[in-house]
Amino acid sequence: MRNFIFAATTASCLMASTVVAQETKVFDVSLPLGAESHHAVGILKFGEELERLSEGRFSIRPQYDNALGGEREVVEGMSFGLIDMGISSTGPMGGFVDDFMLFDLPYIFTSPEHVYGFLDGDYGDALAQKLEEQIDVKILGWMENGFRHNTNDVRALNSPDDLAGIRHRTQESRVQVDTWTALGADASPMAWTEVFTALQQGVMDSQENPIPTIYDVKFYEVQKYLNLTGHVYSPAPLMIGATLFNSLSEQDQAIMLEAASIAVPVQREASQRMEQELIDKLKELGMVVTRPDLAAFRERVQPVIDEWKETVGTELVDAAVNFKP
């Protein structure tokens, strides 16, 4: 009888441990930047909340600095079920869903409050739904890259004319190529993973990114001029393969969404704070910071907005421009 009780107890323990093992999941999360970046602040907060809310059943394993591939490859990987989760700029995403080219159009958004209000309501929900329907990738929350600024190693930009002859790298976006061509640069798309080396070797003269990214990637080592052009706002949505998300129970889906909702404002706050602090830090590191009058830049790129408005969606572009937070 004693042996029977022992055997039964052992079997029960094994069954319990099997259930726990089945419920426990570590999600790999791709990040384009490093462990000290504004992206990492948000992803680590998300992981912390995910583990807390799931009582330890769920955790994350951050994969920094494009360890799982470039941004386009990561979005495709989530779509195909090869990558669990990731954070990415929206630059490559217009190639999947035209509406996402909204974030490539210049000078659409004017402030963080403007864009947060737009993304956190019906318009952000509609964009997320289109992405999920068309490529099976679900947006959990709209984290951010931030407003993007130009750097180059040729000259300060006081007007668009100063871009003449500068070889400028854009993201893999037709709208961005048209924008920088309209501004007078010699614009070419290039995968993110190749940019630093291209600048270092003089293949490219110029690039554009948010301040925290410029600092994290150490562009100050290969670029002298930081020009605060603020030409586009770049979200960095936190995403998961929709098939993977839908395989979770409703309770676990709710846990994941709640963890993201807690992490998003933490990440945005860190992004805004780092932008202000790091401009001075980049000056200390030797960059020449210029604040150009943006009126001429806006005027020069208006034809790009006019050309692409219908493709992106006239109602969507107008809604973004006219949105009141």
Coordinates of C-alpha atoms in Angstrom, one line a residue:
M1 CA 0.0 0.0 0.0
R2 CA 2.8 2.4 0.9
N3 CA 4.5 1.7 -2.5
F4 CA 1.2 2.3 -4.3
I5 CA 0.8 5.7 -2.5
F6 CA 4.4 6.6 -3.4
A7 CA 3.9 5.6 -7.0
A8 CA 0.7 7.6 -7.3
T9 CA 2.3 10.6 -5.7
T10 CA 5.2 10.5 -8.0
A11 CA 2.9 10.1 -11.0
S12 CA 0.9 13.1 -9.8
C13 CA 4.1 15.2 -9.5
L14 CA 5.2 14.2 -12.9
M15 CA 1.9 15.2 -14.4
A16 CA 1.9 18.5 -12.6
S17 CA 5.4 19.3 -13.8
T18 CA 4.4 18.4 -17.3
V19 CA 1.5 20.8 -17.2
V20 CA 3.8 23.6 -15.9
A21 CA 6.3 22.7 -18.6
Q22 CA 3.6 23.0 -21.3
E23 CA 2.4 26.4 -19.9
T24 CA 5.9 27.9 -19.6
K25 CA 7.1 29.8 -22.6
V26 CA 10.1 32.0 -23.3
F27 CA 9.5 34.4 -26.2
D28 CA 12.5 35.5 -28.3
V29 CA 12.1 39.3 -29.0
S30 CA 14.1 40.9 -31.8
L31 CA 15.5 44.5 -31.3
P32 CA 17.3 46.5 -33.9
L33 CA 19.3 48.3 -31.1
G34 CA 21.3 47.4 -28.0
A35 CA 20.7 46.7 -24.4
E36 CA 21.1 50.4 -23.4
S37 CA 18.7 51.8 -26.0
H38 CA 15.3 53.3 -25.7
H39 CA 13.9 50.2 -27.4
A40 CA 15.4 48.0 -24.7
V41 CA 13.8 50.1 -21.9
G42 CA 10.4 49.2 -23.3
I43 CA 11.1 45.6 -24.1
L44 CA 12.6 44.9 -20.7
K45 CA 9.6 46.5 -19.0
F46 CA 7.3 44.4 -21.2
G47 CA 9.1 41.3 -20.2
E48 CA 9.0 42.2 -16.5
E49 CA 5.3 42.8 -16.6
L50 CA 4.7 39.7 -18.7
E51 CA 6.5 37.5 -16.2
R52 CA 4.7 39.2 -13.2
L53 CA 1.2 38.9 -14.7
S54 CA 1.7 35.3 -15.8
E55 CA 3.1 34.4 -12.4
G56 CA 6.4 33.3 -14.1
R57 CA 4.9 31.2 -16.9
F58 CA 5.9 33.6 -19.6
S59 CA 9.2 35.4 -20.0
I60 CA 11.2 37.0 -22.8
R61 CA 14.7 36.6 -24.3
P62 CA 15.8 39.9 -25.9
Q63 CA 17.8 39.5 -29.1
Y64 CA 19.7 42.7 -29.5
D65 CA 21.4 44.5 -32.5
N66 CA 19.5 42.6 -35.3
A67 CA 20.7 39.2 -34.0
L68 CA 17.7 37.6 -35.7
G69 CA 18.0 39.6 -38.9
G70 CA 17.2 43.1 -40.3
E71 CA 13.9 44.7 -39.7
R72 CA 12.2 43.5 -42.9
E73 CA 13.4 39.9 -42.3
V74 CA 12.1 40.1 -38.7
V75 CA 8.7 41.2 -39.8
E76 CA 8.6 38.5 -42.4
G77 CA 9.9 36.0 -39.8
M78 CA 7.0 36.8 -37.4
S79 CA 4.6 36.4 -40.3
F80 CA 5.9 33.0 -41.2
G81 CA 6.1 31.9 -37.6
L82 CA 9.9 31.7 -37.5
I83 CA 10.4 34.6 -35.0
D84 CA 8.2 35.0 -31.9
M85 CA 8.2 38.7 -31.4
G86 CA 10.0 41.9 -32.4
I87 CA 10.2 45.6 -32.4
S88 CA 10.8 47.4 -35.7
S89 CA 10.6 50.8 -37.3
T90 CA 7.8 51.1 -39.8
G91 CA 10.2 51.9 -42.6
P92 CA 10.1 48.5 -44.3
M93 CA 6.4 47.9 -43.4
G94 CA 5.0 50.1 -46.2
G95 CA 6.2 47.3 -48.5
F96 CA 3.6 45.0 -46.9
V97 CA 0.8 47.4 -46.2
D98 CA 0.5 50.7 -48.1
D99 CA -1.1 52.5 -45.2
F100 CA 2.2 52.3 -43.2
M101 CA 3.8 54.6 -45.7
L102 CA 2.0 57.3 -43.7
F103 CA 5.0 57.3 -41.4
D104 CA 7.4 57.9 -44.3
L105 CA 5.6 61.0 -45.4
P106 CA 7.5 64.1 -44.3
Y107 CA 6.1 66.6 -41.7
I108 CA 2.8 64.9 -41.1
F109 CA 3.1 64.8 -37.3
T110 CA 4.1 67.9 -35.3
S111 CA 4.6 66.7 -31.7
P112 CA 4.6 63.6 -29.6
E113 CA 1.2 64.4 -28.2
H114 CA -0.1 64.7 -31.8
V115 CA 1.1 61.2 -32.8
Y116 CA 0.3 59.5 -29.5
G117 CA -3.3 60.6 -29.7
F118 CA -3.5 59.4 -33.3
L119 CA -1.9 56.0 -32.7
D120 CA -3.7 55.2 -29.4
G121 CA -7.1 55.6 -30.8
D122 CA -9.2 54.2 -33.7
Y123 CA -6.6 55.1 -36.4
G124 CA -3.9 53.1 -34.7
D125 CA -6.3 50.2 -34.2
A126 CA -7.2 50.2 -37.8
L127 CA -3.6 50.2 -39.0
A128 CA -2.9 47.3 -36.6
Q129 CA -5.9 45.4 -37.9
K130 CA -4.8 45.8 -41.6
L131 CA -1.3 44.5 -40.7
E132 CA -2.7 41.5 -39.0
E133 CA -5.2 40.7 -41.8
Q134 CA -2.6 41.1 -44.6
I135 CA 0.6 39.5 -43.2
D136 CA -0.5 37.7 -40.0
V137 CA 1.5 40.0 -37.6
K138 CA -0.2 41.5 -34.6
I139 CA 0.8 44.8 -33.0
L140 CA 0.7 44.7 -29.2
G141 CA 1.6 48.3 -28.7
W142 CA 2.9 51.4 -30.4
M143 CA 6.3 52.0 -29.0
E144 CA 8.5 54.5 -30.7
N145 CA 11.7 55.4 -32.5
G146 CA 10.9 59.0 -32.3
F147 CA 11.3 62.0 -34.6
R148 CA 14.1 61.4 -37.1
H149 CA 16.9 63.9 -37.8
N150 CA 19.6 64.0 -40.4
T151 CA 23.3 63.4 -39.8
N152 CA 26.1 63.7 -42.4
D153 CA 29.8 64.1 -42.7
V154 CA 29.8 66.9 -45.4
R155 CA 28.2 70.0 -44.1
A156 CA 25.6 71.5 -41.7
L157 CA 22.1 71.8 -43.2
N158 CA 20.7 75.3 -43.0
S159 CA 18.4 74.8 -46.1
P160 CA 17.6 72.0 -48.5
D161 CA 20.2 73.4 -50.9
D162 CA 22.9 72.2 -48.5
L163 CA 22.0 68.6 -49.4
A164 CA 23.1 69.0 -53.0
G165 CA 25.6 66.2 -53.9
I166 CA 25.3 64.4 -50.6
R167 CA 24.9 60.6 -50.8
H168 CA 22.1 59.9 -48.4
R169 CA 20.9 56.5 -47.1
T170 CA 17.2 56.0 -46.7
Q171 CA 15.3 53.1 -45.3
E172 CA 13.9 50.6 -47.8
S173 CA 11.0 52.9 -48.7
R174 CA 10.1 54.5 -52.0
V175 CA 8.5 57.4 -50.2
Q176 CA 11.7 58.1 -48.4
V177 CA 13.8 58.0 -51.6
D178 CA 11.4 60.5 -53.2
T179 CA 11.6 62.7 -50.1
W180 CA 15.3 63.0 -50.0
T181 CA 15.6 63.3 -53.8
A182 CA 13.2 66.3 -53.6
L183 CA 15.3 67.8 -50.9
G184 CA 18.3 67.6 -53.2
A185 CA 20.3 64.6 -52.0
D186 CA 21.5 61.6 -54.0
A187 CA 19.2 59.2 -52.1
S188 CA 19.5 55.4 -52.1
P189 CA 17.8 52.7 -49.9
M190 CA 20.1 50.5 -47.9
A191 CA 19.4 47.8 -45.3
W192 CA 19.9 48.9 -41.7
T193 CA 22.7 46.4 -41.0
E194 CA 24.9 47.9 -43.7
V195 CA 24.6 51.6 -42.8
F196 CA 27.4 52.1 -40.3
T197 CA 30.0 50.4 -42.5
A198 CA 28.8 52.4 -45.6
L199 CA 29.2 55.7 -43.7
Q200 CA 32.6 54.6 -42.3
Q201 CA 33.9 53.7 -45.7
G202 CA 32.5 56.8 -47.4
V203 CA 30.0 54.8 -49.6
M204 CA 27.3 57.0 -48.1
D205 CA 27.7 60.5 -46.6
S206 CA 24.4 60.8 -44.7
Q207 CA 21.6 59.1 -42.9
E208 CA 18.6 59.9 -40.7
N209 CA 17.4 58.5 -37.4
P210 CA 16.0 59.5 -34.0
I211 CA 18.5 61.0 -31.5
P212 CA 18.6 57.9 -29.2
T213 CA 19.4 55.7 -32.2
I214 CA 22.1 58.0 -33.4
Y215 CA 23.7 57.8 -30.0
D216 CA 23.2 54.0 -29.5
V217 CA 24.8 53.1 -32.9
K218 CA 27.6 55.6 -32.3
F219 CA 27.1 57.5 -35.6
Y220 CA 29.0 60.3 -34.0
E221 CA 32.1 58.3 -34.8
V222 CA 31.5 58.6 -38.5
Q223 CA 29.3 61.7 -38.8
K224 CA 30.2 65.2 -37.9
Y225 CA 26.9 67.2 -38.4
L226 CA 23.7 66.6 -36.6
N227 CA 20.8 68.5 -38.2
L228 CA 17.6 68.7 -36.2
T229 CA 15.3 68.3 -39.2
G230 CA 12.5 66.3 -37.4
H231 CA 11.2 65.4 -40.8
V232 CA 9.2 62.2 -39.9
Y233 CA 7.9 60.5 -36.8
S234 CA 8.9 56.9 -36.7
P235 CA 6.9 54.4 -34.5
A236 CA 8.5 51.2 -33.4
P237 CA 5.5 48.8 -32.9
L238 CA 6.0 45.8 -30.6
M239 CA 4.7 42.9 -32.6
I240 CA 4.0 39.1 -32.4
G241 CA 3.2 36.5 -35.0
A242 CA -0.6 36.5 -35.0
T243 CA -0.8 32.7 -35.3
L244 CA 1.4 32.5 -32.2
F245 CA -0.8 35.0 -30.3
N246 CA -4.0 33.3 -31.3
S247 CA -2.6 30.0 -30.0
L248 CA -2.7 31.4 -26.5
S249 CA -5.7 31.2 -24.2
E250 CA -7.9 34.2 -24.0
Q251 CA -6.5 34.8 -20.5
D252 CA -2.9 34.7 -21.7
Q253 CA -3.7 37.0 -24.6
A254 CA -5.1 39.5 -22.2
I255 CA -2.0 39.2 -20.1
M256 CA 0.2 39.9 -23.1
L257 CA -1.8 42.9 -24.1
E258 CA -1.8 44.3 -20.5
A259 CA 2.0 43.9 -20.3
A260 CA 2.3 45.8 -23.5
S261 CA -0.1 48.6 -22.4
I262 CA 2.0 49.1 -19.2
A263 CA 5.4 49.1 -21.1
V264 CA 4.4 51.5 -24.0
P265 CA 4.3 54.7 -21.9
V266 CA 7.4 53.7 -20.1
Q267 CA 9.3 53.3 -23.4
R268 CA 7.9 56.5 -24.8
E269 CA 8.9 58.5 -21.7
A270 CA 12.4 57.1 -21.9
S271 CA 12.6 57.9 -25.6
Q272 CA 11.6 61.6 -25.1
R273 CA 13.9 62.0 -22.1
M274 CA 16.9 60.4 -24.0
E275 CA 16.3 62.7 -27.0
Q276 CA 16.7 65.8 -24.8
E277 CA 19.6 64.5 -22.9
L278 CA 21.6 63.0 -25.7
I279 CA 21.6 66.1 -28.0
D280 CA 24.0 67.7 -25.4
K281 CA 25.9 64.4 -25.1
L282 CA 26.4 64.3 -28.9
K283 CA 27.7 67.8 -28.8
E284 CA 30.2 66.8 -26.2
L285 CA 31.3 63.9 -28.4
G286 CA 32.1 66.4 -31.2
M287 CA 29.0 66.7 -33.3
V288 CA 28.0 70.1 -34.7
V289 CA 24.3 70.6 -34.0
T290 CA 22.2 72.7 -36.3
R291 CA 18.6 73.7 -35.9
P292 CA 17.5 74.8 -39.5
D293 CA 14.5 76.8 -40.3
L294 CA 12.2 74.0 -41.5
A295 CA 9.8 76.1 -43.6
A296 CA 11.9 75.6 -46.7
F297 CA 12.2 71.9 -46.0
R298 CA 8.4 71.5 -45.7
E299 CA 7.8 73.5 -48.9
R300 CA 10.3 71.4 -50.9
V301 CA 8.7 68.1 -49.9
Q302 CA 5.0 69.0 -50.4
P303 CA 5.0 67.5 -53.9
V304 CA 6.0 64.2 -52.4
I305 CA 3.0 64.2 -50.1
D306 CA 0.8 65.2 -53.0
E307 CA 2.2 62.3 -55.1
W308 CA 1.8 59.6 -52.5
K309 CA -1.3 60.7 -50.7
E310 CA -3.7 58.6 -52.8
T311 CA -1.5 55.5 -52.5
V312 CA -1.3 55.8 -48.7
G313 CA -4.9 56.7 -48.4
T314 CA -6.2 60.3 -48.8
E315 CA -8.6 60.0 -45.8
L316 CA -5.8 58.5 -43.6
V317 CA -3.3 61.3 -44.5
D318 CA -5.8 64.0 -43.9
A319 CA -6.9 62.5 -40.6
A320 CA -3.3 62.4 -39.4
V321 CA -2.6 66.0 -40.5
N322 CA -5.7 67.3 -39.0
F323 CA -5.9 65.2 -35.8
K324 CA -6.3 67.2 -32.6
P325 CA -4.9 65.5 -29.5

